[in-house]
Amino acid sequence: MANAPEHARLPHQPAGSRLIYGFHAVSAKLRQAPESVFEVYLSGDRKDARVKKFVALAEAAGVRLIPSEGERLDAMVGTRRHQGVVARVDATRRELKLADVLDSLDENALILVLDGVQDPHNLGACLRVADAAGAHAVVAPKDRAVGLNATAVKVASGAADTVPYITVTNLARALREMQDAGIWVVGAAGEAEKSLYDIDQKVALAWVLGAEGDGLRRLTRETCDELAQIPMHGSVESLNVSVASGICLFEARRQRG
């Protein structure tokens, strides 16, 4: 049988490695833990300034760059939403810091913060929503939250590898660090007087959504710069956290044009 053409051959993934893709996820990994990035596959179709900046970052980190065709990248990750960049990384290292993500941005930040989500299906759905809305990261506490387990990764349908998922020891402190970095922190709360449509979401912004049923914890609520509600026009009083996340994040995208 004839050998497969070079562009169709997929790289072997050694045990302990995995693929991540998209500029935000790969750039953050290069900044935070370059030693965990084995190699980067980069499409030659893009020549814009963002790619040049990314190449400089990878070269400075001493990471091998492998020119690849778009079709090959599609086959590697099973989607065309890789933005022309795929990296093979150490699967045993998932830790990221928000500062590494913020340093890689060329637009105002859009962050989704989850306060104690316990259901892995909801976490996975929130990651999918965050990816679809172009959120730059999802932040969650290490304790009293489900964590990125196999179920959440599966439900996320690839978004766990495109949206940086950042866990923090103290959520209130992390929110204050965001505020110090110039990010406006808005908590979603049904009892809030202001509608989410009245919030200026063109600025650097973090949406904070609470756990299923309980909503935001007291300290989390008090740390937010302001609270906003999703106007409800039917008989139900609340929405699933992933649905609410989608409404908030896509309103930010609508305002940003």
mmCIF file of C-alpha atoms in Angstrom:
data_model
loop_
_atom_site.group_PDB
_atom_site.id
_atom_site.type_symbol
_atom_site.label_atom_id
_atom_site.label_comp_id
_atom_site.label_asym_id
_atom_site.label_seq_id
_atom_site.Cartn_x
_atom_site.Cartn_y
_atom_site.Cartn_z
ATOM 1 C CA MET A 1 0.000 0.000 0.000
ATOM 2 C CA ALA A 2 1.321 3.438 -0.908
ATOM 3 C CA ASN A 3 2.495 5.696 1.866
ATOM 4 C CA ALA A 4 0.196 8.512 2.926
ATOM 5 C CA PRO A 5 1.171 11.944 1.623
ATOM 6 C CA GLU A 6 3.379 13.942 3.983
ATOM 7 C CA HIS A 7 0.686 16.512 4.825
ATOM 8 C CA ALA A 8 -1.730 13.729 5.809
ATOM 9 C CA ARG A 9 0.599 12.062 8.301
ATOM 10 C CA LEU A 10 -0.334 12.954 11.833
ATOM 11 C CA PRO A 11 2.317 13.387 14.505
ATOM 12 C CA HIS A 12 2.688 10.639 17.056
ATOM 13 C CA GLN A 13 1.530 11.716 20.502
ATOM 14 C CA PRO A 14 3.753 10.173 23.159
ATOM 15 C CA ALA A 15 2.185 9.084 26.414
ATOM 16 C CA GLY A 16 1.764 12.019 28.762
ATOM 17 C CA SER A 17 1.206 14.602 26.041
ATOM 18 C CA ARG A 18 -1.880 16.255 24.615
ATOM 19 C CA LEU A 19 -2.779 18.814 21.975
ATOM 20 C CA ILE A 20 -4.018 22.330 22.677
ATOM 21 C CA TYR A 21 -4.878 24.922 20.061
ATOM 22 C CA GLY A 22 -5.791 28.534 19.466
ATOM 23 C CA PHE A 23 -3.676 31.643 20.046
ATOM 24 C CA HIS A 24 -4.916 32.360 23.579
ATOM 25 C CA ALA A 25 -4.353 28.861 24.944
ATOM 26 C CA VAL A 26 -0.968 28.289 23.296
ATOM 27 C CA SER A 27 0.379 31.787 23.975
ATOM 28 C CA ALA A 28 -0.567 31.523 27.639
ATOM 29 C CA LYS A 29 1.184 28.152 27.895
ATOM 30 C CA LEU A 30 4.324 29.540 26.226
ATOM 31 C CA ARG A 31 4.427 32.416 28.699
ATOM 32 C CA GLN A 32 3.610 30.474 31.840
ATOM 33 C CA ALA A 33 5.340 27.136 31.288
ATOM 34 C CA PRO A 34 7.377 27.058 28.053
ATOM 35 C CA GLU A 35 9.186 23.931 29.213
ATOM 36 C CA SER A 36 5.872 22.061 29.034
ATOM 37 C CA VAL A 37 5.449 22.853 25.308
ATOM 38 C CA PHE A 38 7.123 20.164 23.219
ATOM 39 C CA GLU A 39 6.453 21.644 19.770
ATOM 40 C CA VAL A 40 4.116 23.987 17.926
ATOM 41 C CA TYR A 41 2.487 23.318 14.552
ATOM 42 C CA LEU A 42 1.843 26.567 12.713
ATOM 43 C CA SER A 43 -0.113 27.168 9.523
ATOM 44 C CA GLY A 44 1.716 29.059 6.804
ATOM 45 C CA ASP A 45 -1.524 30.621 5.567
ATOM 46 C CA ARG A 46 -1.364 33.529 8.034
ATOM 47 C CA LYS A 47 1.246 36.291 7.811
ATOM 48 C CA ASP A 48 -0.376 38.973 9.987
ATOM 49 C CA ALA A 49 1.155 40.837 12.919
ATOM 50 C CA ARG A 50 -0.424 38.502 15.445
ATOM 51 C CA VAL A 51 1.377 35.527 13.920
ATOM 52 C CA LYS A 52 4.687 37.396 13.866
ATOM 53 C CA LYS A 53 4.284 38.238 17.548
ATOM 54 C CA PHE A 54 3.423 34.613 18.306
ATOM 55 C CA VAL A 55 6.452 33.303 16.380
ATOM 56 C CA ALA A 56 8.718 35.656 18.310
ATOM 57 C CA LEU A 57 7.243 34.367 21.574
ATOM 58 C CA ALA A 58 7.770 30.714 20.599
ATOM 59 C CA GLU A 59 11.322 31.350 19.384
ATOM 60 C CA ALA A 60 12.192 33.210 22.580
ATOM 61 C CA ALA A 61 10.931 30.208 24.537
ATOM 62 C CA GLY A 62 13.100 27.895 22.458
ATOM 63 C CA VAL A 63 10.113 25.885 21.234
ATOM 64 C CA ARG A 64 10.316 24.035 17.927
ATOM 65 C CA LEU A 65 8.015 25.457 15.239
ATOM 66 C CA ILE A 66 6.723 23.034 12.597
ATOM 67 C CA PRO A 67 5.152 24.560 9.444
ATOM 68 C CA SER A 68 1.906 22.694 8.721
ATOM 69 C CA GLU A 69 -0.957 22.868 6.283
ATOM 70 C CA GLY A 70 -4.408 23.786 7.487
ATOM 71 C CA GLU A 71 -5.813 20.375 6.554
ATOM 72 C CA ARG A 72 -3.233 18.668 8.708
ATOM 73 C CA LEU A 73 -4.125 20.844 11.685
ATOM 74 C CA ASP A 74 -7.824 20.114 11.074
ATOM 75 C CA ALA A 75 -7.121 16.379 11.243
ATOM 76 C CA MET A 76 -4.922 16.698 14.329
ATOM 77 C CA VAL A 77 -7.539 18.378 16.513
ATOM 78 C CA GLY A 78 -10.769 17.442 14.735
ATOM 79 C CA THR A 79 -11.898 21.008 14.095
ATOM 80 C CA ARG A 80 -11.080 24.026 11.958
ATOM 81 C CA ARG A 81 -11.231 26.377 14.917
ATOM 82 C CA HIS A 82 -7.529 26.074 15.745
ATOM 83 C CA GLN A 83 -6.711 29.531 14.290
ATOM 84 C CA GLY A 84 -3.706 28.003 12.549
ATOM 85 C CA VAL A 85 -1.795 27.058 15.702
ATOM 86 C CA VAL A 86 -1.615 23.713 17.515
ATOM 87 C CA ALA A 87 0.805 22.748 20.282
ATOM 88 C CA ARG A 88 1.771 19.419 21.786
ATOM 89 C CA VAL A 89 2.197 19.917 25.515
ATOM 90 C CA ASP A 90 2.898 17.982 28.681
ATOM 91 C CA ALA A 91 -0.445 16.510 29.723
ATOM 92 C CA THR A 92 0.577 16.394 33.370
ATOM 93 C CA ARG A 93 0.782 20.206 33.629
ATOM 94 C CA ARG A 94 -2.422 22.234 33.420
ATOM 95 C CA GLU A 95 -1.654 25.158 35.731
ATOM 96 C CA LEU A 96 -2.077 28.621 34.194
ATOM 97 C CA LYS A 97 -2.027 32.093 35.668
ATOM 98 C CA LEU A 98 -4.369 34.860 34.598
ATOM 99 C CA ALA A 99 -1.474 37.312 34.184
ATOM 100 C CA ASP A 100 -0.017 35.092 31.448
ATOM 101 C CA VAL A 101 -3.307 35.208 29.548
ATOM 102 C CA LEU A 102 -3.717 38.964 29.969
ATOM 103 C CA ASP A 103 -0.195 39.586 28.678
ATOM 104 C CA SER A 104 -1.064 37.871 25.396
ATOM 105 C CA LEU A 105 -4.207 39.909 24.621
ATOM 106 C CA ASP A 106 -4.558 42.507 21.885
ATOM 107 C CA GLU A 107 -8.072 43.579 22.975
ATOM 108 C CA ASN A 108 -9.876 44.335 26.228
ATOM 109 C CA ALA A 109 -10.138 41.234 28.376
ATOM 110 C CA LEU A 110 -13.347 39.212 28.564
ATOM 111 C CA ILE A 111 -13.215 36.728 31.445
ATOM 112 C CA LEU A 112 -15.794 34.253 32.767
ATOM 113 C CA VAL A 113 -15.550 33.538 36.506
ATOM 114 C CA LEU A 114 -17.457 30.595 37.963
ATOM 115 C CA ASP A 115 -18.112 30.686 41.703
ATOM 116 C CA GLY A 116 -18.323 27.084 42.867
ATOM 117 C CA VAL A 117 -19.952 25.262 39.941
ATOM 118 C CA GLN A 118 -20.351 21.645 41.088
ATOM 119 C CA ASP A 119 -21.790 19.915 38.025
ATOM 120 C CA PRO A 120 -19.166 18.790 35.454
ATOM 121 C CA HIS A 121 -21.750 18.985 32.664
ATOM 122 C CA ASN A 122 -22.358 22.634 33.513
ATOM 123 C CA LEU A 123 -18.627 23.348 33.638
ATOM 124 C CA GLY A 124 -18.116 21.725 30.242
ATOM 125 C CA ALA A 125 -21.035 23.682 28.786
ATOM 126 C CA CYS A 126 -19.631 26.926 30.233
ATOM 127 C CA LEU A 127 -16.296 26.227 28.552
ATOM 128 C CA ARG A 128 -18.080 25.715 25.231
ATOM 129 C CA VAL A 129 -19.972 28.970 25.679
ATOM 130 C CA ALA A 130 -16.772 30.799 26.625
ATOM 131 C CA ASP A 131 -15.048 29.480 23.508
ATOM 132 C CA ALA A 132 -17.968 30.435 21.268
ATOM 133 C CA ALA A 133 -18.091 33.966 22.679
ATOM 134 C CA GLY A 134 -14.345 34.444 22.425
ATOM 135 C CA ALA A 135 -13.766 34.730 26.176
ATOM 136 C CA HIS A 136 -10.078 34.849 26.998
ATOM 137 C CA ALA A 137 -10.190 32.621 30.087
ATOM 138 C CA VAL A 138 -12.437 30.818 32.544
ATOM 139 C CA VAL A 139 -11.513 31.240 36.213
ATOM 140 C CA ALA A 140 -12.761 29.033 39.057
ATOM 141 C CA PRO A 141 -11.790 28.219 42.658
ATOM 142 C CA LYS A 142 -9.854 25.038 43.380
ATOM 143 C CA ASP A 143 -12.126 24.150 46.305
ATOM 144 C CA ARG A 144 -15.909 23.745 46.377
ATOM 145 C CA ALA A 145 -15.949 23.360 42.603
ATOM 146 C CA VAL A 146 -16.003 20.359 40.301
ATOM 147 C CA GLY A 147 -12.686 20.875 38.525
ATOM 148 C CA LEU A 148 -11.764 19.957 34.971
ATOM 149 C CA ASN A 149 -12.476 16.229 35.123
ATOM 150 C CA ALA A 150 -13.019 13.824 32.218
ATOM 151 C CA THR A 151 -16.767 14.506 32.051
ATOM 152 C CA ALA A 152 -16.280 18.269 31.889
ATOM 153 C CA VAL A 153 -13.620 17.891 29.186
ATOM 154 C CA LYS A 154 -15.896 15.646 27.121
ATOM 155 C CA VAL A 155 -18.906 17.979 27.399
ATOM 156 C CA ALA A 156 -16.664 20.920 26.487
ATOM 157 C CA SER A 157 -16.141 19.288 23.060
ATOM 158 C CA GLY A 158 -12.633 20.631 22.617
ATOM 159 C CA ALA A 159 -13.132 23.964 24.381
ATOM 160 C CA ALA A 160 -11.066 22.729 27.347
ATOM 161 C CA ASP A 161 -8.065 22.951 25.021
ATOM 162 C CA THR A 162 -8.896 26.330 23.490
ATOM 163 C CA VAL A 163 -10.007 28.388 26.485
ATOM 164 C CA PRO A 164 -7.429 28.755 29.281
ATOM 165 C CA TYR A 165 -8.939 27.285 32.449
ATOM 166 C CA ILE A 166 -7.423 28.902 35.531
ATOM 167 C CA THR A 167 -7.978 27.666 39.071
ATOM 168 C CA VAL A 168 -7.315 29.917 42.071
ATOM 169 C CA THR A 169 -6.974 29.233 45.770
ATOM 170 C CA ASN A 170 -8.888 32.330 46.885
ATOM 171 C CA LEU A 171 -11.528 33.605 44.474
ATOM 172 C CA ALA A 172 -12.131 36.950 46.207
ATOM 173 C CA ARG A 173 -8.408 37.690 46.122
ATOM 174 C CA ALA A 174 -8.288 36.728 42.438
ATOM 175 C CA LEU A 175 -11.136 39.150 41.721
ATOM 176 C CA ARG A 176 -9.261 41.933 43.495
ATOM 177 C CA GLU A 177 -6.184 41.143 41.408
ATOM 178 C CA MET A 178 -8.330 41.492 38.287
ATOM 179 C CA GLN A 179 -9.561 44.848 39.525
ATOM 180 C CA ASP A 180 -5.972 45.950 40.149
ATOM 181 C CA ALA A 181 -5.242 44.987 36.517
ATOM 182 C CA GLY A 182 -8.016 47.326 35.317
ATOM 183 C CA ILE A 183 -10.733 44.701 34.823
ATOM 184 C CA TRP A 184 -14.307 45.665 35.771
ATOM 185 C CA VAL A 185 -15.863 42.805 37.754
ATOM 186 C CA VAL A 186 -19.611 42.286 37.352
ATOM 187 C CA GLY A 187 -21.586 39.668 39.251
ATOM 188 C CA ALA A 188 -24.762 38.152 37.856
ATOM 189 C CA ALA A 189 -27.510 38.305 40.491
ATOM 190 C CA GLY A 190 -31.248 37.984 40.048
ATOM 191 C CA GLU A 191 -32.021 40.599 42.692
ATOM 192 C CA ALA A 192 -29.787 43.274 41.142
ATOM 193 C CA GLU A 193 -31.530 46.490 40.097
ATOM 194 C CA LYS A 194 -29.417 47.077 36.985
ATOM 195 C CA SER A 195 -29.896 45.020 33.806
ATOM 196 C CA LEU A 196 -26.918 43.453 32.069
ATOM 197 C CA TYR A 197 -27.929 45.515 29.018
ATOM 198 C CA ASP A 198 -27.182 48.684 31.012
ATOM 199 C CA ILE A 199 -23.585 47.600 31.695
ATOM 200 C CA ASP A 200 -20.784 48.993 29.528
ATOM 201 C CA GLN A 201 -19.151 45.770 28.385
ATOM 202 C CA LYS A 202 -16.695 47.278 25.941
ATOM 203 C CA VAL A 203 -14.201 47.755 28.777
ATOM 204 C CA ALA A 204 -11.958 45.005 30.171
ATOM 205 C CA LEU A 205 -14.570 42.874 31.917
ATOM 206 C CA ALA A 206 -15.043 39.790 34.080
ATOM 207 C CA TRP A 207 -18.484 38.237 34.433
ATOM 208 C CA VAL A 208 -18.936 36.317 37.700
ATOM 209 C CA LEU A 209 -21.650 33.669 37.862
ATOM 210 C CA GLY A 210 -22.584 31.589 40.876
ATOM 211 C CA ALA A 211 -23.190 27.930 41.502
ATOM 212 C CA GLU A 212 -26.370 26.124 40.563
ATOM 213 C CA GLY A 213 -29.144 27.135 42.928
ATOM 214 C CA ASP A 214 -27.037 29.031 45.476
ATOM 215 C CA GLY A 215 -25.803 31.847 43.266
ATOM 216 C CA LEU A 216 -22.850 33.997 44.260
ATOM 217 C CA ARG A 217 -21.315 33.531 47.691
ATOM 218 C CA ARG A 218 -21.449 36.541 50.015
ATOM 219 C CA LEU A 219 -17.752 37.465 49.819
ATOM 220 C CA THR A 220 -17.752 37.034 46.047
ATOM 221 C CA ARG A 221 -20.805 39.265 45.745
ATOM 222 C CA GLU A 222 -19.260 41.942 47.963
ATOM 223 C CA THR A 223 -16.024 41.934 45.962
ATOM 224 C CA CYS A 224 -17.715 42.621 42.613
ATOM 225 C CA ASP A 225 -17.661 46.197 41.320
ATOM 226 C CA GLU A 226 -21.363 45.948 40.567
ATOM 227 C CA LEU A 227 -24.178 43.452 40.146
ATOM 228 C CA ALA A 228 -26.492 42.994 37.180
ATOM 229 C CA GLN A 229 -29.471 40.823 36.375
ATOM 230 C CA ILE A 230 -30.668 39.019 33.279
ATOM 231 C CA PRO A 231 -34.219 40.293 32.697
ATOM 232 C CA MET A 232 -36.670 37.401 32.968
ATOM 233 C CA HIS A 233 -39.961 37.639 31.079
ATOM 234 C CA GLY A 234 -41.496 34.244 31.847
ATOM 235 C CA SER A 235 -42.432 32.244 34.911
ATOM 236 C CA VAL A 236 -39.025 30.721 35.709
ATOM 237 C CA GLU A 237 -36.859 32.600 38.190
ATOM 238 C CA SER A 238 -33.390 31.569 37.065
ATOM 239 C CA LEU A 239 -31.386 30.033 34.231
ATOM 240 C CA ASN A 240 -28.808 27.267 34.021
ATOM 241 C CA VAL A 241 -25.348 28.716 34.655
ATOM 242 C CA SER A 242 -24.105 27.886 31.150
ATOM 243 C CA VAL A 243 -27.134 29.557 29.543
ATOM 244 C CA ALA A 244 -26.686 32.614 31.746
ATOM 245 C CA SER A 245 -22.970 32.697 30.883
ATOM 246 C CA GLY A 246 -23.815 32.684 27.196
ATOM 247 C CA ILE A 247 -26.260 35.571 27.523
ATOM 248 C CA CYS A 248 -23.747 37.707 29.440
ATOM 249 C CA LEU A 249 -20.727 36.948 27.244
ATOM 250 C CA PHE A 250 -22.543 37.367 23.951
ATOM 251 C CA GLU A 251 -23.953 40.708 25.081
ATOM 252 C CA ALA A 252 -20.353 41.775 25.636
ATOM 253 C CA ARG A 253 -19.494 40.645 22.104
ATOM 254 C CA ARG A 254 -22.536 42.448 20.689
ATOM 255 C CA GLN A 255 -21.489 45.692 22.348
ATOM 256 C CA ARG A 256 -17.933 45.292 21.095
ATOM 257 C CA GLY A 257 -19.168 44.954 17.558
#
